[in-house]
XYZ file of C-alpha atoms in Angstrom:
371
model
C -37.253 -18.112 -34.591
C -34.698 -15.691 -36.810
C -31.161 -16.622 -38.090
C -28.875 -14.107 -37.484
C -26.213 -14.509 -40.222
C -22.854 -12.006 -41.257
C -22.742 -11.627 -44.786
C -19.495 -13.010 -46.088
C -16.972 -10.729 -47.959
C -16.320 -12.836 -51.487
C -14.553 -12.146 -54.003
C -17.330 -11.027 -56.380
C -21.012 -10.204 -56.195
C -22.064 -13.009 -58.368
C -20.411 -16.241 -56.992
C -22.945 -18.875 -55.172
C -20.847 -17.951 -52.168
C -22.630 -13.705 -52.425
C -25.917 -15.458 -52.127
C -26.433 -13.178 -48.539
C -25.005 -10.249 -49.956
C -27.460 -10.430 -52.867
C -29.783 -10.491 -50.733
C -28.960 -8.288 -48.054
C -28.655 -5.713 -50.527
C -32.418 -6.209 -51.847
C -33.551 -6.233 -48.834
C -32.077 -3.152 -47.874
C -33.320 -1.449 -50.847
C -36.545 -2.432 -50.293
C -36.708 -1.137 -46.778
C -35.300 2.033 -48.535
C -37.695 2.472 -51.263
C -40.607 1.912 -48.401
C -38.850 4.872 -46.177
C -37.938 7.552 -49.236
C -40.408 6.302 -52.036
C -37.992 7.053 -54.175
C -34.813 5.068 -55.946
C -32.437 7.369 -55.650
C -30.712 5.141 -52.825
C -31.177 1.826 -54.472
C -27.509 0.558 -53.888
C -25.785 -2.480 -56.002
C -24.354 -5.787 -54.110
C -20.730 -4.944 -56.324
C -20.899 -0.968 -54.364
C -21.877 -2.666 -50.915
C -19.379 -5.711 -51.642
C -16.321 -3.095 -51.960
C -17.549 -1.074 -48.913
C -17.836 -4.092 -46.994
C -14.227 -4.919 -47.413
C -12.655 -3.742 -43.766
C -9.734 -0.985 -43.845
C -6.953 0.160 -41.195
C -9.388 2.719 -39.641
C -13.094 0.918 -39.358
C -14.590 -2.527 -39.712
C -17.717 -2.422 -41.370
C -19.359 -6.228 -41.200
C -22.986 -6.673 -42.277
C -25.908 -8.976 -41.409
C -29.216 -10.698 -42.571
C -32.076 -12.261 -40.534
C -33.437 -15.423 -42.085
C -36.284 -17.519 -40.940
C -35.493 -20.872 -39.272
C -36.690 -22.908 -42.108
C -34.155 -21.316 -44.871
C -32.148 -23.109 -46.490
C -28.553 -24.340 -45.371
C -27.324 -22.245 -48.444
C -29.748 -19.592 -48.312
C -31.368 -18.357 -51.256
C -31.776 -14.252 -52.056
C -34.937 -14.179 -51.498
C -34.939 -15.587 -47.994
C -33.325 -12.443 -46.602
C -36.242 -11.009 -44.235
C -33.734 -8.144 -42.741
C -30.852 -6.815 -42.815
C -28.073 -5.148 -40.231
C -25.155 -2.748 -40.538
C -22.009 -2.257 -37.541
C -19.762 0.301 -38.283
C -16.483 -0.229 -35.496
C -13.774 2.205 -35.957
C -10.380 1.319 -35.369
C -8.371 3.968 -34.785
C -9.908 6.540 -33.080
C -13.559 6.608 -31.466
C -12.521 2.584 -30.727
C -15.504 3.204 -27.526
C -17.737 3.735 -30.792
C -20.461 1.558 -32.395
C -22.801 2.401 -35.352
C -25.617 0.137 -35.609
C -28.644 0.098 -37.932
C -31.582 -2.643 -38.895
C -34.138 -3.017 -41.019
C -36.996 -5.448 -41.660
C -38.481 -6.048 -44.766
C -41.859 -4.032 -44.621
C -43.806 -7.617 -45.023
C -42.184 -9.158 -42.439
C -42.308 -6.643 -39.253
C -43.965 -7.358 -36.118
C -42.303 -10.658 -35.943
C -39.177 -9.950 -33.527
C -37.114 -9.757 -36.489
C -35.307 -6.628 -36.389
C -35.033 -7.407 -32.242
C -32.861 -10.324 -33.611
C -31.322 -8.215 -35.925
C -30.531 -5.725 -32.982
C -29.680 -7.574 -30.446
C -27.194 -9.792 -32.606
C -25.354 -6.408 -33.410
C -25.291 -5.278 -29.605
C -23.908 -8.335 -28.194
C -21.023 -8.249 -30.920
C -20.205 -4.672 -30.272
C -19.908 -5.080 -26.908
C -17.745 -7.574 -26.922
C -15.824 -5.508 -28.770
C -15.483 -3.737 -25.813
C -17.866 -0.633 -27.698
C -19.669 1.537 -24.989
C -20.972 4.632 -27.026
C -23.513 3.678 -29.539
C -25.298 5.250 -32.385
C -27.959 5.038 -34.541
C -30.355 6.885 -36.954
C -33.999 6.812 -37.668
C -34.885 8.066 -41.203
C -37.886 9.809 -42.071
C -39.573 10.826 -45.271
C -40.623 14.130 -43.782
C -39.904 16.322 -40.629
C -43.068 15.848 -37.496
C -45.099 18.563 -37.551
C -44.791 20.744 -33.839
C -47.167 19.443 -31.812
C -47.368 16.209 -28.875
C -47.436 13.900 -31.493
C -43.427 15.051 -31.803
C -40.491 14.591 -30.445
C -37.839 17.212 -30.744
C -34.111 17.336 -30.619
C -32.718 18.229 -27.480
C -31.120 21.084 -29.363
C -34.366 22.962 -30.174
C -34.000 22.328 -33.831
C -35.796 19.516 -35.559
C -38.390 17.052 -34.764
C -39.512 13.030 -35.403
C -42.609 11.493 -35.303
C -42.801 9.847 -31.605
C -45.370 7.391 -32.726
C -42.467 5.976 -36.167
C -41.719 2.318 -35.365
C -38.236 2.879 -35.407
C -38.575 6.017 -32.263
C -40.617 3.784 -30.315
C -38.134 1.031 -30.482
C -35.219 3.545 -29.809
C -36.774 5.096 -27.025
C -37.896 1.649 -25.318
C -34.004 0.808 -25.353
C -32.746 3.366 -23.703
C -31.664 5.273 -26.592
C -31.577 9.331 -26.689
C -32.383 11.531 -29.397
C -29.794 13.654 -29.725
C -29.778 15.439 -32.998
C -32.078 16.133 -36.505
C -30.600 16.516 -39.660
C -32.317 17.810 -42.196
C -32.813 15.769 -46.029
C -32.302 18.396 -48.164
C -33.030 18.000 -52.283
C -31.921 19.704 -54.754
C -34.031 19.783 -58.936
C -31.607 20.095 -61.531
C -31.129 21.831 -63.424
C -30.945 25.098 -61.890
C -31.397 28.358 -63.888
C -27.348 28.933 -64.998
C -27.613 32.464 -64.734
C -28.729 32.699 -61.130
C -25.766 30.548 -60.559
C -22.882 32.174 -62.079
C -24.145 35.031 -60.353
C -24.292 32.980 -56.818
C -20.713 32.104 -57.915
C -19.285 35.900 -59.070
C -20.870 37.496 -55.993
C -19.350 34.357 -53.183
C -15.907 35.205 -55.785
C -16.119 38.825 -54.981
C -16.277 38.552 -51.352
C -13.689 36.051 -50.966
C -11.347 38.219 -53.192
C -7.945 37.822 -54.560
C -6.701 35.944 -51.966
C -8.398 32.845 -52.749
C -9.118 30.961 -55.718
C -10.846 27.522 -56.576
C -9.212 24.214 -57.941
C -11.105 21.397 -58.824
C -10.705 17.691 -59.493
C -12.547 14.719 -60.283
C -11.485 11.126 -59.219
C -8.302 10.280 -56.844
C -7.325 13.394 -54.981
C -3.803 14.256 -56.744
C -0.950 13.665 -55.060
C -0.008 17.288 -54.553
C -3.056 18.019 -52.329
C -3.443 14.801 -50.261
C -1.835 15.852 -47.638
C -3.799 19.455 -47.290
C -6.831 17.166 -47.792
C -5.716 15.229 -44.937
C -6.067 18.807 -43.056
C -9.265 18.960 -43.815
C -10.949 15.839 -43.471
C -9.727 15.528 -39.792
C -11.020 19.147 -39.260
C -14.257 17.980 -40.691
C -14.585 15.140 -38.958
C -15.442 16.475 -35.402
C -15.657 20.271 -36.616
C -19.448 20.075 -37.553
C -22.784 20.589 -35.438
C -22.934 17.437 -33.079
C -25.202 17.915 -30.586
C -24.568 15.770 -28.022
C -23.164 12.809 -30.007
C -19.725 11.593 -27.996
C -16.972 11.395 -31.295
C -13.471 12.467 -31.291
C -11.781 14.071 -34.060
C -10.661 11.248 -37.016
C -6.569 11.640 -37.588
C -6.405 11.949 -41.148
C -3.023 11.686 -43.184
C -1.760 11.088 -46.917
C -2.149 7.377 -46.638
C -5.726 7.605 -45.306
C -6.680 9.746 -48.499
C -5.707 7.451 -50.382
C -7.457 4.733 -48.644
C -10.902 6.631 -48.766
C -10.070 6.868 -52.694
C -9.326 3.753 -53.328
C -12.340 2.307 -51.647
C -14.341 4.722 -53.255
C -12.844 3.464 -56.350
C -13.645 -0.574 -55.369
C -17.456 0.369 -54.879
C -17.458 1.819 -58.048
C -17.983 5.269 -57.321
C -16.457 8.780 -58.379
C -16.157 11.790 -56.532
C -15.943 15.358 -57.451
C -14.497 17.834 -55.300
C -13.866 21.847 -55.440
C -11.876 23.385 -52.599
C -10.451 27.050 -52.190
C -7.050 28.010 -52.418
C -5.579 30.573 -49.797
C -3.055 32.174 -51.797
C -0.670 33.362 -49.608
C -0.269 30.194 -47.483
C -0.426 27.845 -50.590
C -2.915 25.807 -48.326
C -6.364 24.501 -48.984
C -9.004 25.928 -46.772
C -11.833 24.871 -47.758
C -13.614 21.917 -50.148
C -17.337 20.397 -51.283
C -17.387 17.166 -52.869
C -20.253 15.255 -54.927
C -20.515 11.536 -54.816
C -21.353 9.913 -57.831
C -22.551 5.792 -57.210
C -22.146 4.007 -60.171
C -25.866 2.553 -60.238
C -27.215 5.669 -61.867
C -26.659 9.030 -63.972
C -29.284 10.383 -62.737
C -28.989 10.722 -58.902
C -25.710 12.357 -56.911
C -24.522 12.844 -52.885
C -23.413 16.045 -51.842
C -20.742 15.184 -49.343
C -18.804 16.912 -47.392
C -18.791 20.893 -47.657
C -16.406 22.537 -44.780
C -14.265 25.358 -44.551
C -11.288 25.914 -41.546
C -12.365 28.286 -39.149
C -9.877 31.141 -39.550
C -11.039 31.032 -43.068
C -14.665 31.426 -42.306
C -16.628 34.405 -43.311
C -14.894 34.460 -46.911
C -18.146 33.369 -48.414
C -16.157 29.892 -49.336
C -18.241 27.291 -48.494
C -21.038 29.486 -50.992
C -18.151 29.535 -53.478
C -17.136 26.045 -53.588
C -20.351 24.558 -53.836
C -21.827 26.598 -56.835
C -18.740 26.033 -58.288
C -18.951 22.779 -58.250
C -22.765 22.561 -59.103
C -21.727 24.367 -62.586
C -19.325 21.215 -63.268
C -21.762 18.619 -62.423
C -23.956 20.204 -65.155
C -21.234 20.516 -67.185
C -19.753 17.257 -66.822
C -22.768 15.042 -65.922
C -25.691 17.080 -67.569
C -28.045 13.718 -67.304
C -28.195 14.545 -63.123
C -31.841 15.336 -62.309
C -31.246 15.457 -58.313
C -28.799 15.688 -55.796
C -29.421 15.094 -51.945
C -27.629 16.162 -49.096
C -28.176 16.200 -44.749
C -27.227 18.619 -42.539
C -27.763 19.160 -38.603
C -31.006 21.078 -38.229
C -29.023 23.506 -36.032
C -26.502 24.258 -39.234
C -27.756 27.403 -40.130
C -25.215 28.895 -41.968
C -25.055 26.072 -44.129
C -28.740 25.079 -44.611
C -29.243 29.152 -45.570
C -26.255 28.500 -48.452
C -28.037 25.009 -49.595
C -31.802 27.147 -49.541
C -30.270 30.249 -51.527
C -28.740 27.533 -54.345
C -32.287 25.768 -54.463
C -32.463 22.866 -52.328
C -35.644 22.032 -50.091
C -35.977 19.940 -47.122
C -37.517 16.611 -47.968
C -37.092 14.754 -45.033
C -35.046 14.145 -42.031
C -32.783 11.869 -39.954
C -32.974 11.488 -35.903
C -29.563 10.574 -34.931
C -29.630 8.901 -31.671
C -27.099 7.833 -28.899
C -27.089 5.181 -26.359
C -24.058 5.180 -23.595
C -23.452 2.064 -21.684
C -21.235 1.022 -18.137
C -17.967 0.462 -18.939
C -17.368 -3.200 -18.737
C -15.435 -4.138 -15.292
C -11.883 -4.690 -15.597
């Protein structure tokens, strides 16, 4: 039999009382390591601990499985699995994200079906009737029947991965691939001020980049609010059900300061249209405070009308020069996009990165409940 437990939210990482975190984040790491075989992911229980902590716009509580003979005050090292739920409060408040994972040791023991069905029932007594969930994937299927590809042509995941089979046996639809793309550092500096001069030149006088690293400054939250709710629903979805985030001042400042409370930095560049005095663009790095040597590339976006600029090619490699500058210990940084993203997959191949892996993103709909 598995105990299905939520992982409390102390006050620090290291009381008795963060026993479960502890070991929800070790287990999670471990499942990690076995999917990537690579670190760069490893997370710390202080960076989970702070984004654990539940804001105005999403609740974010997280699980562990535990074997029936654990003890009342479990120990670390009991963890056998562990569970994420993601339930937004604002908007999307139909919406559920859900992940599990077993410890590679302990599978084939109805462990992450615990895990899973734990998370379900909560969510949907929350009233949550859209669902999603992602299977990750250390590289892309080859074409063939041994696939199964997105129903938008563009991507593919082994049908025969644990995690697909279990997907596809409950109901769930594949809906979307995104490409793991990874970028070697560092890259030759000359190729990239040229990248840089040459996006600069297209984009011409009426633009020009400002950069910042940390809290977004007070004068451009509110233009950042702009574009984080544009960016929210204004990317390749397939056919995942989400509904534009409503982003304002106060929610900027909530995303910094949580960033801040797991310990993390971010880096942003965005593009300046001159005459309007408005940002139109931005790409941001995420820096986790567990190593120097390992960065996200988040968010890259640019408003429609201000498409075809070259910005989003301009923002990025100007950013990529500070992160050498700045952090010049970086060996890697990692990024997804939607398989079906061309424009920006062609700028992430022409800067250097290579796909090295992929994520099915998957979507379950349910009745909604009777009133």
């Amino acid at each position: 039999m598995t105990i299905v437990r939520q992982v409390p939210v102390t006050a620090t990482a290291t009381e008795p009382a963060a026993a479960l975190l502890r070991g929800y984040v070790t287990a999670m790491n471990a499942v990690t390591r076995d999917t990537w075989v690579v670190d760069d992911f490893r997370r710390e229980p202080d960076e989970v601990l702070g984004a654990m902590r539940p804001t105005p716009y999403e609740l974010r509580p997280r699980f562990v499985a535990l074997a029936d003979d654990a003890d009342d005050e479990p120990r670390p090292d009991q963890v056998l699995g562990w569970g994420v739920l993601n339930l937004p409060q604002r908007e999307n408040t139909s919406w559920a994200y859900l992940q599990v994972g077993v410890l590679p040791a302990a599978r084939g023991r109805g462990i992450g079906t615990a895990l899973y069905d734990a998370l379900f029932a909560i969510a949907l007594e929350d009233d949550r009737t859209v669902f999603w969930t992602e299977t990750e994937h250390a590289s892309e299927a080859p074409a063939g029947p041994d696939a199964l590809v997105a129903p938008t042509g563009s991507g593919r995941v082994p049908a025969d991965d644990a995690g697909v089979r279990f997907a596809r046996s409950r109901g769930w639809r594949l809906e979307q691939v995104e490409r793991h793309s990874r970028l070697e550092l560092p890259v030759d500096a000359d190729r990239l001020a040229r990248q840089r001069a040459d996006a600069a030149a297209v984009a011409g006088a009426g633009y020009r980049t400002i950069s910042w690293t940390g809290p977004t400054p007070a004068l451009w939250q509110d233009a950042m609010a702009l574009l984080r709710t544009r960016m929210s629903a204004g990317v390749p979805l397939a056919g995942l059900v989400y509904e534009e985030d409503q982003w304002d001042a106060a929610r900027v400042r909530d995303h910094d300061d949580q960033l801040v409370a797991r310990g993390m930095q971010i880096m942003v560049t965005a593009a300046l249209h001159e005459e309007s005095g408005e940002l139109v663009a931005y790409s941001e790095f995420e820096i986790p405070s567990v190593t120097w040597d390992f960065v996200y590339q988040g968010d890259t976006f640019v408003l429609p009308p201000h498409r075809g600029h070259r910005l989003g090619m301009l923002v990025k490699a100007v950013n990529l020069q500070r992160l050498a500058a700045d952090l010049p210990d970086v060996r890697r940084v990692s990024t997804w996009n939607a398989e079906e993203n061309d424009h920006m997959l062609a700028i992430n191949v022409a800067l250097g990165f290579r796909p090295a892996g992929c994520c099915g993103s998957w979507q379950l709909k349910v009745a909604e409940p009777a009133p």
